Short mmCIF file of C-alpha atoms in Angstrom, two decimals:
data_model
loop_
_atom_site.label_atom_id
_atom_site.label_comp_id
_atom_site.label_asym_id
_atom_site.label_seq_id
_atom_site.Cartn_x
_atom_site.Cartn_y
_atom_site.Cartn_z
CA UNK A 2 -49.55 3.54 -38.71
CA UNK A 3 -52.03 5.41 -36.06
CA UNK A 4 -54.51 3.17 -35.73
CA UNK A 5 -58.32 4.48 -34.20
CA UNK A 6 -59.80 3.44 -31.31
CA UNK A 7 -63.23 4.28 -32.61
CA UNK A 8 -62.39 1.72 -35.57
CA UNK A 9 -61.09 -0.83 -33.36
CA UNK A 10 -64.24 -0.74 -31.19
CA UNK A 11 -66.42 -1.20 -34.17
CA UNK A 12 -64.73 -4.32 -35.40
CA UNK A 13 -64.88 -5.90 -32.19
CA UNK A 14 -68.01 -4.91 -32.26
CA UNK A 15 -68.57 -6.42 -35.40
CA UNK A 16 -67.04 -9.16 -34.84
CA UNK A 17 -69.24 -9.83 -31.17
CA UNK A 18 -72.71 -8.74 -32.94
CA UNK A 19 -71.39 -11.03 -36.64
CA UNK A 20 -73.51 -8.11 -38.17
CA UNK A 21 -72.41 -4.06 -39.24
CA UNK A 22 -75.55 -3.57 -39.09
CA UNK A 23 -75.88 -4.45 -35.06
CA UNK A 24 -72.83 -3.33 -34.73
CA UNK A 25 -73.82 0.00 -36.09
CA UNK A 26 -76.79 0.21 -33.40
CA UNK A 27 -74.51 -0.75 -30.36
CA UNK A 28 -71.40 2.05 -31.57
CA UNK A 29 -74.58 4.94 -32.38
CA UNK A 30 -72.82 4.96 -36.00
CA UNK A 31 -74.97 5.13 -39.88
CA UNK A 32 -74.07 1.07 -41.53
CA UNK A 33 -72.19 3.03 -44.64
CA UNK A 34 -70.22 4.66 -42.50
CA UNK A 35 -68.98 1.65 -39.75
CA UNK A 36 -68.47 0.20 -43.68
CA UNK A 37 -66.57 1.87 -45.02
CA UNK A 38 -64.75 2.64 -41.93
CA UNK A 39 -63.75 -1.10 -41.25
CA UNK A 40 -62.88 -1.28 -45.19
CA UNK A 41 -60.41 1.52 -44.38
CA UNK A 42 -58.90 -0.13 -40.93
CA UNK A 43 -58.38 -3.49 -43.86
CA UNK A 44 -56.31 -1.01 -46.04
CA UNK A 45 -54.50 0.42 -43.08
CA UNK A 46 -53.43 -3.74 -41.74
CA UNK A 47 -52.91 -4.42 -44.85
CA UNK A 48 -54.98 -7.54 -44.35
CA UNK A 49 -58.28 -8.84 -45.39
CA UNK A 50 -60.69 -9.04 -41.41
CA UNK A 51 -63.96 -10.25 -43.54
CA UNK A 52 -64.96 -12.18 -46.70
CA UNK A 53 -68.61 -10.51 -48.26
CA UNK A 54 -71.07 -12.31 -49.63
CA UNK A 55 -74.62 -12.08 -49.93
CA UNK A 56 -75.63 -13.70 -47.02
CA UNK A 57 -73.23 -11.11 -45.01
CA UNK A 58 -70.25 -11.99 -43.48
CA UNK A 59 -67.33 -14.24 -42.55
CA UNK A 60 -64.53 -13.52 -40.03
CA UNK A 61 -61.05 -14.40 -41.78
CA UNK A 62 -58.85 -16.41 -39.27
CA UNK A 63 -56.94 -12.58 -39.73
CA UNK A 64 -59.81 -11.19 -38.07
CA UNK A 65 -59.88 -13.66 -34.36
CA UNK A 66 -56.10 -12.67 -34.02
CA UNK A 67 -57.15 -8.79 -34.41
CA UNK A 68 -60.00 -9.32 -31.99
CA UNK A 69 -57.95 -10.14 -29.08
CA UNK A 70 -55.12 -7.68 -29.97
CA UNK A 71 -57.94 -5.32 -29.88
CA UNK A 72 -59.74 -6.54 -26.62
CA UNK A 73 -56.34 -6.23 -25.07
CA UNK A 74 -55.29 -1.88 -26.75
CA UNK A 75 -59.08 -1.21 -25.80
CA UNK A 76 -58.48 -1.84 -22.15
CA UNK A 77 -55.83 -0.40 -21.92
CA UNK A 78 -57.10 2.39 -22.66
CA UNK A 79 -60.48 2.86 -20.97
CA UNK A 80 -58.33 1.49 -17.69
CA UNK A 81 -55.81 5.24 -18.53
CA UNK A 82 -59.73 7.11 -18.71
CA UNK A 83 -60.70 4.94 -15.41
CA UNK A 84 -57.95 5.58 -13.35
CA UNK A 85 -56.82 9.54 -14.33
CA UNK A 86 -60.38 10.53 -13.67
CA UNK A 87 -60.46 8.20 -10.43
CA UNK A 88 -57.33 10.24 -9.29
CA UNK A 89 -59.28 13.10 -10.01
CA UNK A 90 -62.10 12.55 -7.70
CA UNK A 91 -59.73 11.83 -5.05
CA UNK A 92 -59.54 8.09 -5.44
CA UNK A 93 -56.30 7.06 -6.03
CA UNK A 94 -56.24 3.23 -7.01
CA UNK A 95 -59.89 0.86 -8.33
CA UNK A 96 -59.06 -2.92 -8.59
CA UNK A 97 -60.52 -5.68 -10.15
CA UNK A 98 -60.65 -9.03 -9.13
CA UNK A 99 -63.34 -12.20 -9.60
CA UNK A 100 -63.28 -14.70 -7.37
CA UNK A 101 -64.91 -17.68 -7.15
CA UNK A 102 -67.08 -18.69 -4.05
CA UNK A 103 -64.49 -20.90 -1.86
CA UNK A 104 -62.49 -17.76 -1.73
CA UNK A 105 -64.80 -15.34 -1.35
CA UNK A 106 -66.24 -17.51 1.08
CA UNK A 107 -63.69 -18.28 3.20
CA UNK A 108 -60.69 -15.84 2.95
CA UNK A 109 -61.11 -13.15 0.96
CA UNK A 110 -62.75 -11.04 3.55
CA UNK A 111 -60.75 -11.05 6.34
CA UNK A 112 -57.17 -10.22 4.04
CA UNK A 113 -59.56 -7.07 1.84
CA UNK A 114 -60.78 -5.94 5.09
CA UNK A 115 -56.88 -5.30 6.26
CA UNK A 116 -55.88 -4.31 3.33
CA UNK A 117 -58.70 -1.61 2.88
CA UNK A 118 -57.86 -0.41 6.38
CA UNK A 119 -54.08 0.30 4.90
CA UNK A 120 -55.14 1.35 2.09
CA UNK A 121 -58.26 3.22 1.97
CA UNK A 122 -57.62 5.38 -1.01
CA UNK A 123 -57.81 2.16 -2.77
CA UNK A 124 -61.96 1.09 -4.51
CA UNK A 125 -61.69 -2.84 -4.91
CA UNK A 126 -64.18 -4.34 -7.05
CA UNK A 127 -65.64 -8.06 -6.48
CA UNK A 128 -67.42 -10.21 -8.35
CA UNK A 129 -68.23 -13.88 -7.91
CA UNK A 130 -67.74 -15.56 -11.59
CA UNK A 131 -66.82 -19.96 -11.14
CA UNK A 132 -63.62 -20.89 -12.35
CA UNK A 133 -63.75 -21.08 -15.72
CA UNK A 134 -65.32 -17.94 -16.21
CA UNK A 135 -62.69 -16.45 -14.28
CA UNK A 136 -60.47 -17.32 -15.63
CA UNK A 137 -61.48 -16.09 -19.32
CA UNK A 138 -62.32 -12.39 -17.35
CA UNK A 139 -58.91 -11.88 -16.88
CA UNK A 140 -58.00 -13.48 -20.64
CA UNK A 141 -60.03 -11.02 -22.25
CA UNK A 142 -58.94 -7.93 -19.71
CA UNK A 143 -62.82 -7.35 -17.33
CA UNK A 144 -60.62 -8.06 -14.54
CA UNK A 145 -57.34 -7.33 -13.15
CA UNK A 146 -56.53 -10.79 -11.25
CA UNK A 147 -58.31 -13.58 -10.75
CA UNK A 148 -59.00 -16.05 -7.92
CA UNK A 149 -59.49 -19.40 -9.14
CA UNK A 150 -59.26 -23.70 -8.88
CA UNK A 151 -55.87 -24.80 -10.04
CA UNK A 152 -56.50 -26.89 -14.12
CA UNK A 153 -56.10 -26.06 -17.29
CA UNK A 154 -58.36 -22.99 -18.60
CA UNK A 155 -55.93 -22.25 -21.95
CA UNK A 156 -54.89 -19.16 -22.97
CA UNK A 157 -51.69 -16.76 -22.09
CA UNK A 158 -52.28 -16.68 -18.31
CA UNK A 159 -49.75 -16.51 -15.40
CA UNK A 160 -50.78 -18.94 -12.06
CA UNK A 161 -49.44 -18.36 -8.70
CA UNK A 162 -50.18 -20.65 -5.01
CA UNK A 163 -52.82 -18.88 -3.28
CA UNK A 164 -54.20 -20.95 -0.36
CA UNK A 165 -55.24 -25.40 0.43
CA UNK A 166 -59.27 -25.57 0.09
CA UNK A 167 -59.62 -29.39 1.59
CA UNK A 168 -63.72 -30.20 0.74
CA UNK A 169 -65.99 -32.06 3.71
CA UNK A 170 -68.96 -34.06 3.40
CA UNK A 171 -71.29 -32.06 5.61
CA UNK A 172 -74.67 -34.12 7.15
CA UNK A 173 -77.98 -33.33 9.37
CA UNK A 174 -76.68 -33.97 13.28
CA UNK A 175 -76.55 -37.48 13.56
CA UNK A 176 -76.14 -38.42 10.53
CA UNK A 177 -74.98 -42.22 9.76
CA UNK A 178 -72.11 -40.99 8.28
CA UNK A 179 -71.17 -38.89 10.57
CA UNK A 180 -69.73 -41.75 13.00
CA UNK A 181 -67.26 -41.79 11.01
CA UNK A 182 -63.88 -39.99 11.13
CA UNK A 183 -63.22 -40.43 7.38
CA UNK A 184 -65.43 -41.07 5.00
CA UNK A 185 -64.73 -42.43 1.16
CA UNK A 186 -67.51 -41.37 -1.28
CA UNK A 187 -68.55 -45.08 -2.11
CA UNK A 188 -69.86 -44.69 1.32
CA UNK A 189 -71.28 -41.19 0.44
CA UNK A 190 -72.72 -42.13 -2.65
CA UNK A 191 -75.73 -44.41 -0.94
CA UNK A 192 -77.45 -41.34 0.23
CA UNK A 193 -78.61 -39.05 -1.39
CA UNK A 194 -77.21 -35.72 -2.36
CA UNK A 195 -78.02 -31.75 -2.34
CA UNK A 196 -75.61 -31.21 -5.21
CA UNK A 197 -73.81 -27.12 -6.05
CA UNK A 198 -75.35 -26.01 -9.91
CA UNK A 199 -74.77 -27.13 -13.09
CA UNK A 200 -71.29 -25.77 -14.20
CA UNK A 201 -69.83 -25.20 -11.26
CA UNK A 202 -66.69 -26.89 -9.78
CA UNK A 203 -68.19 -28.97 -6.95
CA UNK A 204 -70.62 -30.33 -8.95
CA UNK A 205 -67.82 -31.26 -11.34
CA UNK A 206 -65.87 -33.72 -8.83
CA UNK A 207 -69.61 -35.14 -7.63
CA UNK A 208 -70.18 -36.22 -11.23
CA UNK A 209 -66.71 -37.25 -12.12
CA UNK A 210 -65.98 -38.93 -8.95
CA UNK A 211 -69.51 -41.27 -8.74
CA UNK A 212 -68.52 -41.58 -11.98
CA UNK A 213 -65.28 -42.83 -11.90
CA UNK A 214 -66.83 -45.41 -9.02
CA UNK A 215 -69.35 -46.95 -11.20
CA UNK A 216 -71.96 -45.38 -8.86
CA UNK A 217 -75.45 -43.27 -9.41
CA UNK A 218 -74.91 -39.83 -7.85
CA UNK A 219 -78.66 -39.02 -6.10
CA UNK A 220 -78.60 -35.02 -6.49
CA UNK A 221 -81.74 -34.68 -4.95
CA UNK A 222 -81.70 -30.80 -5.18
CA UNK A 223 -79.42 -28.79 -6.88
CA UNK A 224 -78.63 -24.85 -5.67
CA UNK A 225 -76.39 -22.11 -6.85
CA UNK A 226 -75.09 -20.71 -3.17
CA UNK A 227 -72.93 -22.26 0.36
CA UNK A 228 -75.96 -20.93 1.78
CA UNK A 229 -78.19 -22.93 0.42
CA UNK A 230 -77.24 -25.75 0.34
CA UNK A 231 -76.80 -25.79 3.74
CA UNK A 232 -80.06 -25.08 4.45
CA UNK A 233 -81.39 -27.95 2.48
CA UNK A 234 -79.14 -30.37 3.83
CA UNK A 235 -80.06 -29.55 7.93
CA UNK A 236 -83.44 -30.28 6.23
CA UNK A 237 -82.43 -33.10 5.12
CA UNK A 238 -83.13 -33.76 1.67
CA UNK A 239 -79.33 -35.11 1.35
CA UNK A 240 -75.21 -34.52 1.91
CA UNK A 241 -73.72 -32.38 0.29
CA UNK A 242 -70.10 -31.11 0.29
CA UNK A 243 -68.73 -27.72 0.78
CA UNK A 244 -65.16 -26.11 1.74
CA UNK A 245 -64.23 -27.27 5.51
CA UNK A 246 -64.01 -23.45 6.18
CA UNK A 247 -66.80 -22.15 4.33
CA UNK A 248 -69.07 -25.08 5.94
CA UNK A 249 -67.78 -23.33 9.25
CA UNK A 250 -69.66 -21.01 8.99
CA UNK A 251 -72.96 -23.09 9.14
CA UNK A 252 -72.33 -25.57 11.59
CA UNK A 253 -73.45 -23.90 15.19
CA UNK A 254 -76.59 -22.04 13.73
CA UNK A 255 -78.16 -25.34 11.58
CA UNK A 256 -77.04 -28.23 14.29
CA UNK A 257 -74.95 -29.45 11.24
CA UNK A 258 -71.00 -32.05 11.54
CA UNK A 259 -68.57 -31.90 8.92
CA UNK A 260 -66.73 -35.05 8.45
CA UNK A 261 -63.12 -35.46 6.44
CA UNK A 262 -62.94 -37.01 3.13
CA UNK A 263 -60.87 -39.61 2.31
CA UNK A 264 -60.16 -38.67 -1.49
CA UNK A 265 -57.25 -37.47 -3.18
CA UNK A 266 -59.13 -34.03 -4.82
CA UNK A 267 -61.03 -33.42 -1.02
CA UNK A 268 -57.09 -31.82 -1.12
CA UNK A 269 -57.94 -28.56 -3.78
CA UNK A 270 -55.30 -25.95 -4.56
CA UNK A 271 -56.28 -22.29 -5.33
CA UNK A 272 -54.31 -19.73 -7.55
CA UNK A 273 -54.41 -16.15 -8.29
CA UNK A 274 -54.17 -16.01 -12.40
CA UNK A 275 -53.30 -12.98 -14.23
CA UNK A 276 -52.29 -11.08 -17.51
CA UNK A 277 -48.75 -10.00 -16.90
CA UNK A 278 -47.48 -8.60 -13.67
CA UNK A 279 -45.90 -5.60 -15.18
CA UNK A 280 -49.24 -4.76 -16.22
CA UNK A 281 -50.67 -4.59 -13.36
CA UNK A 282 -51.98 -0.91 -11.86
CA UNK A 283 -50.11 -0.47 -8.85
CA UNK A 284 -52.80 -0.30 -6.71
CA UNK A 285 -53.94 -4.04 -8.11
CA UNK A 286 -50.26 -4.91 -7.82
CA UNK A 287 -50.37 -3.70 -3.93
CA UNK A 288 -53.37 -5.51 -3.28
CA UNK A 289 -51.49 -8.90 -4.94
CA UNK A 290 -48.62 -8.54 -2.39
CA UNK A 291 -50.89 -8.55 0.85
CA UNK A 292 -53.37 -11.56 -0.65
CA UNK A 293 -50.78 -13.89 -1.45
CA UNK A 294 -48.95 -12.64 2.45
CA UNK A 295 -49.94 -15.55 4.33
CA UNK A 296 -50.90 -14.12 7.27
CA UNK A 297 -53.10 -11.87 5.41
CA UNK A 298 -55.77 -13.94 6.53
CA UNK A 299 -55.32 -13.97 9.99
CA UNK A 300 -55.72 -10.81 10.97
CA UNK A 301 -58.46 -10.62 14.00
CA UNK A 302 -61.82 -8.61 12.15
CA UNK A 303 -62.44 -5.19 13.03
CA UNK A 304 -66.40 -5.33 14.12
#
């Protein structure tokens, strides 16, 4: 059986657009030709992919299975073309990484700098996402691997430990909570909070903690970045929760103080996730080995 990549790409477009006409426009093909290609694909696979009616098309269970397979195949084919083009340009590797903000602000700068100093021929494309989106990006092959909070995200992914992440309370200098060595959330929840954006891991932790304690979470404002959170805390709009090493970047310049959180969830595990180590390009395998080296994030940063 010889499957046509153009037909597979058209099939993926139809599944994503939920209409043959829209998919045809997206793939620059006539609607009649698109419909014919789908029929030929069904005949070749000997399975019905869509139920057709006056109201349009409805994917069958087989179509959803083929969608994952087609995305993987097309992703691998795109990867072949991309890597060969880069070889032609003199660039011998390209790695697509997605990571959460905790990894990006605490560990990756020094690690990527030392890696790229050793491998100047490798280009690393890094994108920030929240953990659930990272797992999805890796599963859909839009990233080689990701760095996210340990958890259950579904999909057939492989996880390996990366680093430990400690969350601390951040407050203006002289705040009543800074007089203690450790703070419980029951004490902190009596004050206003500057929170992270909806959907973020930090927002989820604070919301669950308040619910378990039966106390309201008084979010005075929510922001989308660590620097914005620290600026709002420094302005006296509330206290916040951040990874310790991330908070350390702002403590001196903004006159903030950090206090340890006496909560079990304050210690988090960051993990690396991938579809398969064996399927990773050699450049991605090299970067993965570097990131799992416990000494790679303590190497000096060269100005």
